């Protein structure tokens, strides 16, 4: 939180998230929970900093072909 107070008015903050926040799987429960918490945190930051014209967005890209994705159940 201390770092966010150093932001200049009118800047944009982009946080990278994951579709795991919406597609929870038992093998990635903690990962999905942390990404869900991140979504809520971004919403809180957006509300808190709106008066300073600071936009906060959560970027949720689609699936990326990786070893992690291969470990997910189909």
Coordinates of N, CA, C and O in Angstrom, one line a residue:
X1 N 0.8 -1.2 0.0 CA 0.0 0.0 0.0 C 0.9 1.3 0.0 O 0.5 2.2 -0.6
X2 N 2.0 1.2 0.7 CA 2.8 2.4 0.8 C 3.3 2.8 -0.6 O 3.4 4.0 -0.9
X3 N 3.6 1.8 -1.5 CA 4.1 2.2 -2.8 C 3.0 2.8 -3.6 O 3.3 3.7 -4.4
X4 N 1.8 2.4 -3.5 CA 0.7 3.0 -4.2 C 0.5 4.5 -3.9 O 0.1 5.3 -4.7
X5 N 0.8 4.9 -2.6 CA 0.7 6.3 -2.3 C 1.7 7.2 -3.0 O 1.5 8.4 -3.0
X6 N 2.7 6.6 -3.6 CA 3.7 7.3 -4.3 C 3.4 7.6 -5.7 O 4.1 8.4 -6.4
X7 N 2.3 7.0 -6.2 CA 1.8 7.2 -7.6 C 1.4 8.7 -7.8 O 0.7 9.3 -7.0
X8 N 1.7 9.2 -9.0 CA 1.3 10.5 -9.4 C -0.2 10.4 -9.8 O -0.7 9.4 -10.3
X9 N -0.9 11.5 -9.7 CA -2.3 11.6 -10.1 C -2.4 11.3 -11.6 O -1.5 11.8 -12.4
X10 N -3.4 10.6 -12.0 CA -3.7 10.4 -13.4 C -3.0 9.2 -14.1 O -3.1 9.0 -15.3
X11 N -2.2 8.5 -13.3 CA -1.5 7.3 -13.9 C -2.4 6.1 -14.0 O -3.5 6.1 -13.5
X12 N -1.9 5.1 -14.7 CA -2.6 3.9 -14.8 C -1.8 2.7 -14.2 O -0.6 2.7 -14.4
X13 N -2.5 1.8 -13.6 CA -1.8 0.6 -13.0 C -2.5 -0.6 -13.6 O -3.7 -0.7 -13.7
X14 N -1.7 -1.5 -14.2 CA -2.2 -2.7 -14.8 C -1.6 -3.9 -14.0 O -0.3 -4.0 -13.9
X15 N -2.4 -4.8 -13.5 CA -2.0 -5.9 -12.8 C -2.4 -7.2 -13.7 O -3.5 -7.2 -14.2
X16 N -1.5 -8.1 -13.8 CA -1.7 -9.3 -14.6 C -2.3 -10.4 -13.7 O -1.8 -10.7 -12.6
X17 N -3.4 -11.0 -14.1 CA -4.1 -12.0 -13.3 C -4.2 -13.3 -14.1 O -3.3 -13.5 -15.0
X18 N -5.2 -14.1 -13.9 CA -5.3 -15.4 -14.5 C -6.8 -15.8 -14.6 O -7.5 -15.4 -13.7
X19 N -7.1 -16.6 -15.6 CA -8.4 -17.1 -15.7 C -8.7 -18.1 -14.6 O -9.9 -18.5 -14.3
X20 N -7.7 -18.5 -13.8 CA -7.8 -19.4 -12.7 C -8.8 -18.8 -11.7 O -9.4 -19.5 -10.9
X21 N -8.8 -17.5 -11.6 CA -9.7 -16.8 -10.7 C -11.2 -17.2 -11.0 O -12.0 -17.1 -10.1
X22 N -11.5 -17.5 -12.2 CA -12.9 -17.8 -12.6 C -13.1 -19.3 -12.8 O -14.2 -19.8 -12.9
X23 N -12.0 -20.1 -13.0 CA -12.1 -21.5 -13.4 C -11.4 -22.4 -12.3 O -10.6 -23.2 -12.7
X24 N -11.7 -22.2 -11.1 CA -11.0 -23.0 -10.1 C -10.9 -24.4 -10.3 O -11.8 -25.1 -10.8
X25 N -9.7 -25.0 -10.1 CA -9.5 -26.4 -10.3 C -8.9 -26.9 -9.0 O -8.1 -26.2 -8.4
X26 N -9.2 -28.2 -8.6 CA -8.7 -28.7 -7.3 C -7.2 -28.7 -7.2 O -6.6 -28.5 -6.1
X27 N -6.5 -28.9 -8.3 CA -5.0 -29.0 -8.3 C -4.4 -27.6 -8.1 O -3.2 -27.5 -7.9
X28 N -5.2 -26.6 -8.3 CA -4.7 -25.2 -8.2 C -5.5 -24.3 -7.3 O -5.7 -23.1 -7.6
X29 N -6.0 -24.9 -6.3 CA -6.9 -24.2 -5.4 C -6.3 -22.9 -4.8 O -6.9 -21.8 -4.8
X30 N -5.1 -23.0 -4.3 CA -4.4 -21.9 -3.7 C -4.1 -20.8 -4.7 O -4.2 -19.6 -4.4
X31 N -3.6 -21.3 -5.9 CA -3.4 -20.3 -7.0 C -4.6 -19.6 -7.4 O -4.6 -18.3 -7.5
X32 N -5.7 -20.3 -7.5 CA -7.0 -19.7 -7.9 C -7.5 -18.7 -6.9 O -8.0 -17.6 -7.1
X33 N -7.3 -19.1 -5.6 CA -7.8 -18.3 -4.5 C -7.0 -17.0 -4.5 O -7.5 -15.9 -4.2
X34 N -5.7 -17.1 -4.7 CA -4.8 -15.9 -4.7 C -5.2 -14.9 -5.8 O -5.2 -13.7 -5.7
X35 N -5.5 -15.5 -7.0 CA -5.9 -14.7 -8.1 C -7.2 -14.0 -7.9 O -7.5 -12.9 -8.3
X36 N -8.1 -14.7 -7.2 CA -9.4 -14.2 -6.9 C -9.3 -13.0 -5.9 O -9.9 -12.0 -6.1
X37 N -8.4 -13.2 -4.9 CA -8.1 -12.1 -4.0 C -7.5 -10.9 -4.7 O -7.9 -9.8 -4.4
X38 N -6.7 -11.2 -5.7 CA -6.1 -10.1 -6.4 C -7.1 -9.3 -7.2 O -7.1 -8.0 -7.2
X39 N -8.1 -9.9 -7.7 CA -9.2 -9.2 -8.4 C -9.9 -8.3 -7.5 O -10.3 -7.1 -7.8
X40 N -10.2 -8.7 -6.3 CA -10.9 -7.9 -5.3 C -10.0 -6.7 -4.9 O -10.5 -5.6 -4.7
X41 N -8.7 -7.0 -4.7 CA -7.8 -5.9 -4.3 C -7.7 -4.9 -5.4 O -7.7 -3.7 -5.1
X42 N -7.7 -5.3 -6.7 CA -7.7 -4.3 -7.8 C -8.9 -3.4 -7.7 O -8.9 -2.2 -7.9
X43 N -10.1 -4.0 -7.5 CA -11.3 -3.3 -7.4 C -11.3 -2.3 -6.2 O -11.7 -1.1 -6.4
X44 N -10.7 -2.7 -5.1 CA -10.6 -1.8 -4.0 C -9.6 -0.6 -4.3 O -9.9 0.5 -4.0
X45 N -8.5 -0.9 -4.9 CA -7.6 0.1 -5.3 C -8.2 1.1 -6.3 O -8.0 2.3 -6.2
X46 N -9.0 0.6 -7.3 CA -9.6 1.4 -8.3 C -10.6 2.4 -7.6 O -10.6 3.6 -7.9
X47 N -11.3 1.9 -6.6 CA -12.2 2.8 -5.9 C -11.5 3.8 -5.0 O -11.8 5.0 -5.0
X48 N -10.4 3.3 -4.3 CA -9.7 4.2 -3.4 C -9.0 5.3 -4.2 O -8.9 6.4 -3.7
X49 N -8.4 5.0 -5.4 CA -7.6 6.0 -6.1 C -8.4 6.8 -7.2 O -7.8 7.6 -7.9
X50 N -9.7 6.5 -7.3 CA -10.5 7.2 -8.4 C -10.5 8.7 -8.2 O -10.4 9.4 -9.2
X51 N -10.5 9.2 -7.0 CA -10.5 10.6 -6.8 C -9.2 11.3 -7.3 O -9.2 12.5 -7.6
X52 N -8.1 10.5 -7.4 CA -6.9 11.0 -8.0 C -6.7 10.7 -9.4 O -5.6 10.9 -10.0
X53 N -7.8 10.2 -10.1 CA -7.8 9.9 -11.5 C -6.8 8.8 -11.8 O -6.2 8.7 -12.9
X54 N -6.5 7.9 -10.9 CA -5.6 6.7 -11.1 C -6.5 5.6 -11.4 O -7.4 5.2 -10.7
X55 N -6.3 5.0 -12.6 CA -7.0 3.8 -13.1 C -6.2 2.6 -12.7 O -5.0 2.5 -12.9
X56 N -7.0 1.6 -12.2 CA -6.3 0.3 -11.8 C -7.1 -0.8 -12.5 O -8.4 -0.9 -12.3
X57 N -6.5 -1.5 -13.3 CA -7.1 -2.6 -14.1 C -6.4 -3.9 -13.9 O -5.2 -4.0 -13.7
X58 N -7.2 -5.0 -14.0 CA -6.6 -6.3 -13.9 C -6.7 -7.0 -15.3 O -7.8 -7.1 -15.8
X59 N -5.6 -7.3 -15.9 CA -5.5 -7.9 -17.2 C -5.6 -9.4 -17.0 O -4.8 -10.0 -16.3
X60 N -6.6 -10.0 -17.6 CA -6.7 -11.5 -17.5 C -6.6 -12.1 -18.9 O -7.6 -12.2 -19.7
X61 N -5.4 -12.5 -19.3 CA -5.2 -13.1 -20.6 C -5.8 -14.5 -20.7 O -6.1 -15.1 -19.6
X62 N -6.0 -15.0 -21.8 CA -6.5 -16.3 -22.0 C -5.4 -17.4 -21.6 O -4.3 -17.0 -21.1
X63 N -5.7 -18.6 -21.8 CA -4.8 -19.7 -21.5 C -3.5 -19.5 -22.3 O -3.5 -19.2 -23.5
X64 N -2.4 -19.8 -21.6 CA -1.1 -19.8 -22.3 C -0.5 -21.2 -22.2 O -0.5 -21.8 -21.1
X65 N -0.1 -21.7 -23.3 CA 0.5 -23.0 -23.4 C 1.7 -23.1 -22.5 O 2.8 -22.6 -22.9
X66 N 1.6 -23.8 -21.4 CA 2.8 -23.9 -20.5 C 2.7 -25.3 -19.8 O 1.7 -26.0 -19.8
X67 N 3.7 -25.6 -19.0 CA 3.7 -26.8 -18.2 C 2.6 -26.7 -17.2 O 2.1 -27.8 -16.8
X68 N 2.4 -25.5 -16.6 CA 1.3 -25.4 -15.6 C 0.0 -25.8 -16.2 O -0.8 -26.5 -15.6
X69 N -0.3 -25.3 -17.4 CA -1.6 -25.7 -18.1 C -1.7 -27.2 -18.3 O -2.8 -27.7 -18.2
X70 N -0.6 -27.8 -18.6 CA -0.6 -29.2 -18.8 C -1.0 -30.0 -17.6 O -1.5 -31.1 -17.6
X71 N -0.7 -29.4 -16.4 CA -1.0 -30.1 -15.1 C -2.5 -30.0 -14.8 O -2.9 -30.7 -13.8
X72 N -3.2 -29.1 -15.4 CA -4.6 -28.9 -15.1 C -5.5 -30.1 -15.7 O -5.2 -30.5 -16.8
X73 N -6.5 -30.5 -14.9 CA -7.4 -31.5 -15.5 C -8.2 -31.0 -16.6 O -8.5 -29.8 -16.7
X74 N -8.5 -31.8 -17.6 CA -9.3 -31.4 -18.8 C -10.7 -31.5 -18.6 O -11.3 -32.2 -17.8

